[in-house]
Every structure is written in structure tokens, then in C-alpha cells.
PDB file of C-alpha atoms and ligand atoms in Angstrom:
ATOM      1  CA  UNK A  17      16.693-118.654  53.339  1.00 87.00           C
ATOM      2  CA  UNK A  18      17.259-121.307  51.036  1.00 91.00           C
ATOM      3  CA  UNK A  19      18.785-119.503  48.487  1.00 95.00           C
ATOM      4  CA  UNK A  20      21.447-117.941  51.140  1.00 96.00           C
ATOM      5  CA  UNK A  21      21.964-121.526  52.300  1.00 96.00           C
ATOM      6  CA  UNK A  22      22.986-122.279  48.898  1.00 97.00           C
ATOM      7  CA  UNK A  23      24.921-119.647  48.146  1.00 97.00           C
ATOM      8  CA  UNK A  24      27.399-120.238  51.565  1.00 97.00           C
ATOM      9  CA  UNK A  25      27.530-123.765  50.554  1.00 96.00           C
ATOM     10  CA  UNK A  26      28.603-122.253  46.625  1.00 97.00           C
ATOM     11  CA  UNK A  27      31.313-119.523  48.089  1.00 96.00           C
ATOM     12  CA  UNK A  28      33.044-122.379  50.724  1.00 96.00           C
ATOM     13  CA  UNK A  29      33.618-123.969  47.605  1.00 96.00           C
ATOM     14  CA  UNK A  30      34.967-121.616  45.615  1.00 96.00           C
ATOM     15  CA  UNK A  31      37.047-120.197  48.890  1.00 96.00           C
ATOM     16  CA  UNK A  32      38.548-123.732  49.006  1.00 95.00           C
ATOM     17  CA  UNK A  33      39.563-123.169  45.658  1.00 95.00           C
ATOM     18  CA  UNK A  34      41.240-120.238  46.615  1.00 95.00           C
ATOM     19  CA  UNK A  35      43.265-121.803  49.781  1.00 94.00           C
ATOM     20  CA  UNK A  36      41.034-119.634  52.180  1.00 95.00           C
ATOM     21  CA  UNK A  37      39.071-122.245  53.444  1.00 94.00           C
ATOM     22  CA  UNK A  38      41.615-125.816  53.102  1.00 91.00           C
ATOM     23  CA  UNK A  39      42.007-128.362  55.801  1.00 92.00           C
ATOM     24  CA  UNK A  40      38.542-127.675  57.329  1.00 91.00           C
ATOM     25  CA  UNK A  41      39.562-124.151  58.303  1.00 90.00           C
ATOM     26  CA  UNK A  42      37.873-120.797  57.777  1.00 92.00           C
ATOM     27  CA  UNK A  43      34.461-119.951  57.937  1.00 93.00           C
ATOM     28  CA  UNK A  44      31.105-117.962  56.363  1.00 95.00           C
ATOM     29  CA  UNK A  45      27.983-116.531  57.711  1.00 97.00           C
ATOM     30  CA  UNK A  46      24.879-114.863  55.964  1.00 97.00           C
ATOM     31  CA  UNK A  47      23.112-112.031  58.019  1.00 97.00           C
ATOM     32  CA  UNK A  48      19.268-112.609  57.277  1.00 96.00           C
ATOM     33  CA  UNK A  49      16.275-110.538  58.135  1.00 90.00           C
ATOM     34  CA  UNK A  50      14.934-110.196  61.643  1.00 85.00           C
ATOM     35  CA  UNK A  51      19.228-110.566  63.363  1.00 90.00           C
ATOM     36  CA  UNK A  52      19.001-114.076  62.237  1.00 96.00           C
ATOM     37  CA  UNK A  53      22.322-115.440  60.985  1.00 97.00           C
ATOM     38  CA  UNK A  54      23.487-119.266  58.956  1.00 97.00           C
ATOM     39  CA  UNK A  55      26.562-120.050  59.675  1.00 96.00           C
ATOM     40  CA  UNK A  56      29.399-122.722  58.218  1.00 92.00           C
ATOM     41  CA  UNK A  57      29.812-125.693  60.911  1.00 93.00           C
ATOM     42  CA  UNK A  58      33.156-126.455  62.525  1.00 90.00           C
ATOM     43  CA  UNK A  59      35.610-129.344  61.633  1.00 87.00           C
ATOM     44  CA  UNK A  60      33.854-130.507  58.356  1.00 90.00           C
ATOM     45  CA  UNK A  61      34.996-129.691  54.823  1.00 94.00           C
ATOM     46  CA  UNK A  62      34.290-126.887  53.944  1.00 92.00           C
ATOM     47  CA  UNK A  63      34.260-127.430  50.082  1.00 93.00           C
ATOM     48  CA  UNK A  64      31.685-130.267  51.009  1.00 94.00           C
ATOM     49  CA  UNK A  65      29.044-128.396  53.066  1.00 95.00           C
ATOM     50  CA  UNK A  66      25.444-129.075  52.441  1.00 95.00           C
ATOM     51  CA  UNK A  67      22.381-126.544  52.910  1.00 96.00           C
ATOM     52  CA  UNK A  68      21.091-128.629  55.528  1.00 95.00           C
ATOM     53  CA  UNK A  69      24.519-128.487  57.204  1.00 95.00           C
ATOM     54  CA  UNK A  70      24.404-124.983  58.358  1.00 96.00           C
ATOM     55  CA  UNK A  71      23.271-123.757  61.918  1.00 96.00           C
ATOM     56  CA  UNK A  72      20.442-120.684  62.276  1.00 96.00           C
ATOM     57  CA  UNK A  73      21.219-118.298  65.080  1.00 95.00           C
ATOM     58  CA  UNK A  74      19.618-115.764  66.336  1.00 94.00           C
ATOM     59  CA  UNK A  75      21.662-112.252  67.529  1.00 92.00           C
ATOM     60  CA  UNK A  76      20.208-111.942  71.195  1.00 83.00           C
ATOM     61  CA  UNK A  77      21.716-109.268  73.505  1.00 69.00           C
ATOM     62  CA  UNK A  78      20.234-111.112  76.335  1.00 60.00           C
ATOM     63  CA  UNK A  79      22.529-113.490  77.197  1.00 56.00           C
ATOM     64  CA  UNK A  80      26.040-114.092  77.352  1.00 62.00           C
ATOM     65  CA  UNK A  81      27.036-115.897  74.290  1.00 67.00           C
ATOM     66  CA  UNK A  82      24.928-112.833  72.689  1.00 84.00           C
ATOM     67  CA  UNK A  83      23.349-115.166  70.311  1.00 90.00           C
ATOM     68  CA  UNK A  84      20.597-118.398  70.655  1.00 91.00           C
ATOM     69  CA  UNK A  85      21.157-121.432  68.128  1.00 92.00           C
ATOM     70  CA  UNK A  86      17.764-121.778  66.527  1.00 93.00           C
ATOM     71  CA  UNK A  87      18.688-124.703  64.075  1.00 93.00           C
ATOM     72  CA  UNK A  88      21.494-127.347  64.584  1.00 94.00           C
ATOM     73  CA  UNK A  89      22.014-129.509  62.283  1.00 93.00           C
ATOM     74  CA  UNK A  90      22.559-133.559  63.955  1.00 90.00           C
ATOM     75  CA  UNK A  91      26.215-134.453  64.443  1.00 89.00           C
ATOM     76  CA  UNK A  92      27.608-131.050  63.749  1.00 92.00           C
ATOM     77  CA  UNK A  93      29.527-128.562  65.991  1.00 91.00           C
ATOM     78  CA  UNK A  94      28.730-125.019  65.228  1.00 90.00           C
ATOM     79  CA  UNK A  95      31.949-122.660  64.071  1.00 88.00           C
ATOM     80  CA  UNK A  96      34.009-121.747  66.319  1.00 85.00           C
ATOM     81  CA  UNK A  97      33.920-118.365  65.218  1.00 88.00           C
ATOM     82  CA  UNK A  98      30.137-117.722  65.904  1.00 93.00           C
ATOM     83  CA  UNK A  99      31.062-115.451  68.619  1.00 92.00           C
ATOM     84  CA  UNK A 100      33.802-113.356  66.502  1.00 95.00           C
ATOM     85  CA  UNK A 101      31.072-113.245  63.615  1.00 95.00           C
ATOM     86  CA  UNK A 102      28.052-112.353  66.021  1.00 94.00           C
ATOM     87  CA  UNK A 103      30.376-109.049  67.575  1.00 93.00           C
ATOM     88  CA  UNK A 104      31.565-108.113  64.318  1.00 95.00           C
ATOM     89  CA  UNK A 105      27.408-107.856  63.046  1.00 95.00           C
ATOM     90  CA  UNK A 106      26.887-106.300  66.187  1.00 93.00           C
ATOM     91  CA  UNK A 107      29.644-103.558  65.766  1.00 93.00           C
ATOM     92  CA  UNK A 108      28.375-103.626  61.959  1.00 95.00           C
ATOM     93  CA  UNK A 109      25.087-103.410  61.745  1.00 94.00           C
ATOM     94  CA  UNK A 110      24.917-102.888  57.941  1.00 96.00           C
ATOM     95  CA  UNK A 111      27.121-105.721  57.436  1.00 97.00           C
ATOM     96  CA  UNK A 112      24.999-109.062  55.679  1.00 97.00           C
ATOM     97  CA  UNK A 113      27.614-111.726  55.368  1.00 98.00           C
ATOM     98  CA  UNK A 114      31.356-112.877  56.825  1.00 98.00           C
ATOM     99  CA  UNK A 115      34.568-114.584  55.692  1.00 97.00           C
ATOM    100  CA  UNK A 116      37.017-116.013  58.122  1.00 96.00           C
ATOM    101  CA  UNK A 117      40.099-117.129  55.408  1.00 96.00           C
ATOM    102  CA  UNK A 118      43.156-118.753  56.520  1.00 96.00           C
ATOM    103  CA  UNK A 119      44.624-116.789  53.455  1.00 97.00           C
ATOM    104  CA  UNK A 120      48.224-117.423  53.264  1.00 97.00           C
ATOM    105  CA  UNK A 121      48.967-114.195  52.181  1.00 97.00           C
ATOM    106  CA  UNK A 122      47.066-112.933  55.362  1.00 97.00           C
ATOM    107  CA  UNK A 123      49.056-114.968  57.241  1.00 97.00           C
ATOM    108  CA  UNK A 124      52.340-113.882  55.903  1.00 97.00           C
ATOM    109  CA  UNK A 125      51.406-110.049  55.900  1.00 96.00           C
ATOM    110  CA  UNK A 126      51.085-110.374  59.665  1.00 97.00           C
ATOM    111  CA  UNK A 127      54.494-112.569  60.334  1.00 95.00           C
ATOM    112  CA  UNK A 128      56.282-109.791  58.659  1.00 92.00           C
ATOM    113  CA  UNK A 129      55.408-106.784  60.891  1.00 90.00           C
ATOM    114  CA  UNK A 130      55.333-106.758  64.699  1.00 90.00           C
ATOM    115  CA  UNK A 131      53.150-103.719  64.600  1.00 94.00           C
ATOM    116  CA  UNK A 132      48.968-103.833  65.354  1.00 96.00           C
ATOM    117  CA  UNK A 133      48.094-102.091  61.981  1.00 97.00           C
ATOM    118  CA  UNK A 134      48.838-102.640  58.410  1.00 96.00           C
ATOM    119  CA  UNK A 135      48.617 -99.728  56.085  1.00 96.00           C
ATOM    120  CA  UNK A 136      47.444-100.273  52.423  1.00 96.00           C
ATOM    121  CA  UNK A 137      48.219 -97.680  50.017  1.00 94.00           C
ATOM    122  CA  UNK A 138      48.927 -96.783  46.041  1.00 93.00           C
ATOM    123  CA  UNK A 139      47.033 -99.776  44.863  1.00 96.00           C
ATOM    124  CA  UNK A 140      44.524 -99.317  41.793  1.00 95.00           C
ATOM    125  CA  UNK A 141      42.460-102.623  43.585  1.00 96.00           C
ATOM    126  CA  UNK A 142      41.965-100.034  46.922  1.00 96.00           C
ATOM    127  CA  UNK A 143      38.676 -98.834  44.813  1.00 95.00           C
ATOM    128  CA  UNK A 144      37.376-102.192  45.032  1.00 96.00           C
ATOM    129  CA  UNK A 145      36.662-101.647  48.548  1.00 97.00           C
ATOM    130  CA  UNK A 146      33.475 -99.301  49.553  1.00 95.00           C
ATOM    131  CA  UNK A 147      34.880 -96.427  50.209  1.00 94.00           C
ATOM    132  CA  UNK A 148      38.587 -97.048  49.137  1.00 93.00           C
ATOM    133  CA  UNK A 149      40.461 -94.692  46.800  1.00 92.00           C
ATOM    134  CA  UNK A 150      43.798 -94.564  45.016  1.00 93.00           C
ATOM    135  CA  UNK A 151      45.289 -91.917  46.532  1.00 90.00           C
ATOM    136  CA  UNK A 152      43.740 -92.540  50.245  1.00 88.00           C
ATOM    137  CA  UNK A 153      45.124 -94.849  52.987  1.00 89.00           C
ATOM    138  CA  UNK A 154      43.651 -98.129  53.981  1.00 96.00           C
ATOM    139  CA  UNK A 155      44.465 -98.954  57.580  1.00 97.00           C
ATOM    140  CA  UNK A 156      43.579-102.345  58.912  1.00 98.00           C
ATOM    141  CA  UNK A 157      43.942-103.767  62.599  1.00 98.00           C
ATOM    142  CA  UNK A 158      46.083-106.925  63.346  1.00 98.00           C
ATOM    143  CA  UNK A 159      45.152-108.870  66.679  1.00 97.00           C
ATOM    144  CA  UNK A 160      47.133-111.458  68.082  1.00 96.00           C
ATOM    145  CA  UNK A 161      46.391-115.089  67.935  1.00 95.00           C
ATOM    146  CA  UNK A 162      44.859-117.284  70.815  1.00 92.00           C
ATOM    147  CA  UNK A 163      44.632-121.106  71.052  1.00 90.00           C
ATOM    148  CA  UNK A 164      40.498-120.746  71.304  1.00 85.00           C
ATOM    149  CA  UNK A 165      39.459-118.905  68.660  1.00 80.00           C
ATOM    150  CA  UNK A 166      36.342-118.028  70.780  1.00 79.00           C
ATOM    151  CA  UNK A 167      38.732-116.003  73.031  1.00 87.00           C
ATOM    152  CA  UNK A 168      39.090-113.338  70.011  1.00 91.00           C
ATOM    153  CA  UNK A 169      36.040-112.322  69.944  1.00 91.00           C
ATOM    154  CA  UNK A 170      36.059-109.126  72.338  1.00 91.00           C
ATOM    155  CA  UNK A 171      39.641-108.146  70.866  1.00 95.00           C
ATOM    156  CA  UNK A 172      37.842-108.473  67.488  1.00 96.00           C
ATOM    157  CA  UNK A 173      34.864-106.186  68.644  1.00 94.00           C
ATOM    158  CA  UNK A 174      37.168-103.674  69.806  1.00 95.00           C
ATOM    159  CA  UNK A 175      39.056-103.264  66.529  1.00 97.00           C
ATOM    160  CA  UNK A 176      35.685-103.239  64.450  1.00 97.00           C
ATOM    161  CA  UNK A 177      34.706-100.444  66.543  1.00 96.00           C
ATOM    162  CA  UNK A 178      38.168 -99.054  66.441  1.00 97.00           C
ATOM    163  CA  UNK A 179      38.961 -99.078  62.778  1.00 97.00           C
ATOM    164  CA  UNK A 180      35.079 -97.424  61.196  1.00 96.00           C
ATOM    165  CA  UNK A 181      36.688 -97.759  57.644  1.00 96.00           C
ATOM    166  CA  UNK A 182      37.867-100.915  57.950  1.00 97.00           C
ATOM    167  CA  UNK A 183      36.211-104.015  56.370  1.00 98.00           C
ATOM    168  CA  UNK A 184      38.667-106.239  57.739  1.00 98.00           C
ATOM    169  CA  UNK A 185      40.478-107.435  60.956  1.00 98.00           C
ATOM    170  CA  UNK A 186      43.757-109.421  60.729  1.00 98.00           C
ATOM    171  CA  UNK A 187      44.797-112.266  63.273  1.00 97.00           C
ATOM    172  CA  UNK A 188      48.687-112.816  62.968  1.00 97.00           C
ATOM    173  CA  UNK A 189      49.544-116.088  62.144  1.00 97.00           C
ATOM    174  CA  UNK A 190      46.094-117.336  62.024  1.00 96.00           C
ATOM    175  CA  UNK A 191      44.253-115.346  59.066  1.00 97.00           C
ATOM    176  CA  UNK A 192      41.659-112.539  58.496  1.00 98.00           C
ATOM    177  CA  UNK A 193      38.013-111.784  59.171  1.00 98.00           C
ATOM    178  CA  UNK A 194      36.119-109.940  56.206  1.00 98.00           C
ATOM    179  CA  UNK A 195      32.701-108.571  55.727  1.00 98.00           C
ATOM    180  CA  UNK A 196      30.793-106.292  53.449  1.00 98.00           C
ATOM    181  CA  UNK A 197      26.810-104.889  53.357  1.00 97.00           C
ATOM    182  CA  UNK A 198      26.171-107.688  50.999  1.00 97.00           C
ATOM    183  CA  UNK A 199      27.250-112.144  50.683  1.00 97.00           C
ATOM    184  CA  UNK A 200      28.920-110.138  47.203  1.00 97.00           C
ATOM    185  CA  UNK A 201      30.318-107.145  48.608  1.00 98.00           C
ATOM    186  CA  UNK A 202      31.952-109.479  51.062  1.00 98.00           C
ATOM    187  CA  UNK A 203      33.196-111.834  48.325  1.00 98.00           C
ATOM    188  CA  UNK A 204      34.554-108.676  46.754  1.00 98.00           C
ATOM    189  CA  UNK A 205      36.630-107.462  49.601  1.00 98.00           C
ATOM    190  CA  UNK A 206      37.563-110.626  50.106  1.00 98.00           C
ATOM    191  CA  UNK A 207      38.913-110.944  47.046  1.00 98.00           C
ATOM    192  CA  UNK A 208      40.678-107.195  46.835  1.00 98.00           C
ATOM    193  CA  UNK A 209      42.309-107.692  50.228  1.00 98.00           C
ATOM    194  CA  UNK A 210      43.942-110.822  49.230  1.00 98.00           C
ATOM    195  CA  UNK A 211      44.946-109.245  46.175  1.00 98.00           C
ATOM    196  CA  UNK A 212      46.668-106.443  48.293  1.00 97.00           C
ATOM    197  CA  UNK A 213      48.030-108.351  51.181  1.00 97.00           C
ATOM    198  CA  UNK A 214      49.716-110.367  47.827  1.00 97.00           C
ATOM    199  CA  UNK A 215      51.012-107.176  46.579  1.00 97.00           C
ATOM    200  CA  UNK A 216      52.433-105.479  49.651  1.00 96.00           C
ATOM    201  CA  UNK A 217      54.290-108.984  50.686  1.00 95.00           C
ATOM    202  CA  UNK A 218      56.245-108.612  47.111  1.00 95.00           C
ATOM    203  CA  UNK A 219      56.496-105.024  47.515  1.00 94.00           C
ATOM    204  CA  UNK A 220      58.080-105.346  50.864  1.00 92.00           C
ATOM    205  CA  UNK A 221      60.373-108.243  49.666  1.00 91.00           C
ATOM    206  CA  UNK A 222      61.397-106.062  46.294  1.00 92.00           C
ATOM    207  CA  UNK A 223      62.107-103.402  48.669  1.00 90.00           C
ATOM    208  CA  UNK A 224      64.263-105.440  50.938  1.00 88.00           C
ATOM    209  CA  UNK A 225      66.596-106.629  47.629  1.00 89.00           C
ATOM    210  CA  UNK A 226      66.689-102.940  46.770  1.00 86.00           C
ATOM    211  CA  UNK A 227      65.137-103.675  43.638  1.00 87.00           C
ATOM    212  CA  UNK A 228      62.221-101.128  44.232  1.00 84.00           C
ATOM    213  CA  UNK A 229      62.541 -97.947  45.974  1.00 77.00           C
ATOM    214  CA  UNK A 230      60.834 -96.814  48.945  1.00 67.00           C
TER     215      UNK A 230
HETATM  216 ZN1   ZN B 388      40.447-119.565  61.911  1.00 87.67          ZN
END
């Protein structure tokens, strides 16, 4: 446990470095043996985040929240994305760890399209995503934003269930929610889906000046 404690504190960082987690947004959990889950707190830096920071959960099916906090750290609020993160393990049961990135290029991506799906496609950096080819299609969900971000959570649970190859859900205006079997694999897709959300917004804008065809 402590070495997954240290490594959420080590990716916030380097997510903050990336934009994904600025002005104490975003979020991370780790999925650890026995449906136990650490998870980020709320409305503190992320970039600053300390093991002894993070909250233990437990995944219960018993009650309504659908998880028990089993450590809380004094003078901390836990994320208010516990409930998106808890359905999305629940829909994703090989799924180990989490990002919640206020990604500008997320963002964008969903402010450009009024549609509830994004398709990715013809991108070399599709591989990087388990199961992702060149030549396939990449089809993520977009959900519309709320002012709670606890009120996502069933809308979020749908679309997980919705979209099997998908190892994302978008939230327009707001940002994205990405996991993968492993803390890495997440940090991979992470990384390839902010990659490609980049791409596609030039793409889009190149095709709209005519300077690419399509
Ligand atoms: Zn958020």
C-alpha cells in the first residue's frame, strides 16, 4: 500500500505538469487487493499531495454510496469523484487505477461537437491503447456536465457499460475520466488520448481552413 500511495502522490505531480490536474482539479485512484481503493482528496493541490493525504475505501455493494471510507485523513474532504471512480471499477472490474484530467484538449474536443461520441481514427498513437489498432475505430462516449460532479456518476456507469472498448469517458466542458488494468497502463492511455484529442482538434481546424482534405 505504501508504495501505491507513493506512486499517486508521484503521477498528481507529474499530471500537474501536464495541465491535467492545475488549480486543485482532477483526480487519481489506485485499485488494491481485496476492492479496496486510495484515492486523491478534494480541494488540495494536487502537485502537493502527501501519502498520508489519501483516503482508503472500500467497494461495498451494500449500501448506497456503494463504497465505505476506511481511512480519512484529518482535515481533508474526500474527491468528489469517489462515486464516478467507484462505478467505473465496478463496470471494470479489471481496471487497477483512474485519472480524472481537466485536459484542455479534452475540454476543447467536446466544445467542438454537439454529438455524444467522438470517433478516433488513422492515428499511429491508437496502438498505444490495449486493444487499439491503426486501421480500427476508437469510439469514445461524451456525457454532459453537471454542477455536482457526484451527479455523473450513474451517466458515467452507463457509458462504461455502453462503450466495452472504451478506456475513456468524456464530460463536455469539464474533462475526461481514464483508466487502464494497471496505475501504468492508465498513465499510458492517459497520455495517448491526450495526444489524440490534440491531434483531431488540429485536424478538425486544418480541415475547416481547407488546408487538409477530408
Ligand atoms: Zn473534474
Amino acid at each position: 500500500m505504501k508504495e501505491s500511495k507513493e506512486l499517486i502522490c508521484k503521477m498528481c505531480r507529474l499530471f500537474y505538469a501536464k495541465g491535467w490536474v492545475s488549480g486543485t482539479g482532477g483526480g487519481m485512484t489506485i485499485r488494491l487487493d481485496n476492492d479496496l481503493a486510495l484515492i486523491a482528496p478534494s480541494g488540495i493541490q494536487k502537485e502537493e499531495i502527501q501519502p498520508e493525504d489519501l483516503f482508503l475505501i472500500k467497494l461495498d455493494n451494500s449500501e448506497n454510496t456503494n463504497y465505505k471510507i476506511i481511512e480519512k485523513p484529518d482535515n481533508l474532504n474526500i474527491s468528489a469523484c469517489t462515486s464516478i471512480f467507484v462505478q467505473i471499477f465496478k463496470q471494470r472490474p479489471a481496471a487497477k487505477a483512474i485519472i480524472h484530467s481537466h485536459s484542455i484538449n479534452a475540454v476543447m474536443l467536446t466544445k467542438i461537437t454537439q454529438y455524444t461520441e467522438i470517433l478516433l481514427e488513422k492515428y499511429e498513437m491508437l496502438k498505444g491503447l490495449q486493444g487499439g489498432t491503426y486501421f480500427g475505430s476508437h469510439i469514445l462516449p461524451i456525457l454532459d456536465n453537471v454542477e455536482h460532479e457526484c451527479d455523473l456518476a450513474e451517466a458515467v456507469g452507463k457509458a462504461v457499460k455502453q462503450y466495452p472498448l472504451a478506456h475513456a469517458v468524456l464530460v463536455r466542458d469539464h474533462g475526461v475520466y481514464i483508466w487502464g488494468d494497471s496505475p501504468e497502463k492508465a498513465k499510458i492511455h492517459a497520455e495517448c488520448y491526450d495526444y489524440l484529442f490534440a491531434a483531431l482538434l488540429q485536424e478538425k481546424t486544418l480541415k475547416a481552413l481547407n488546408l487538409i482534405k477530408g
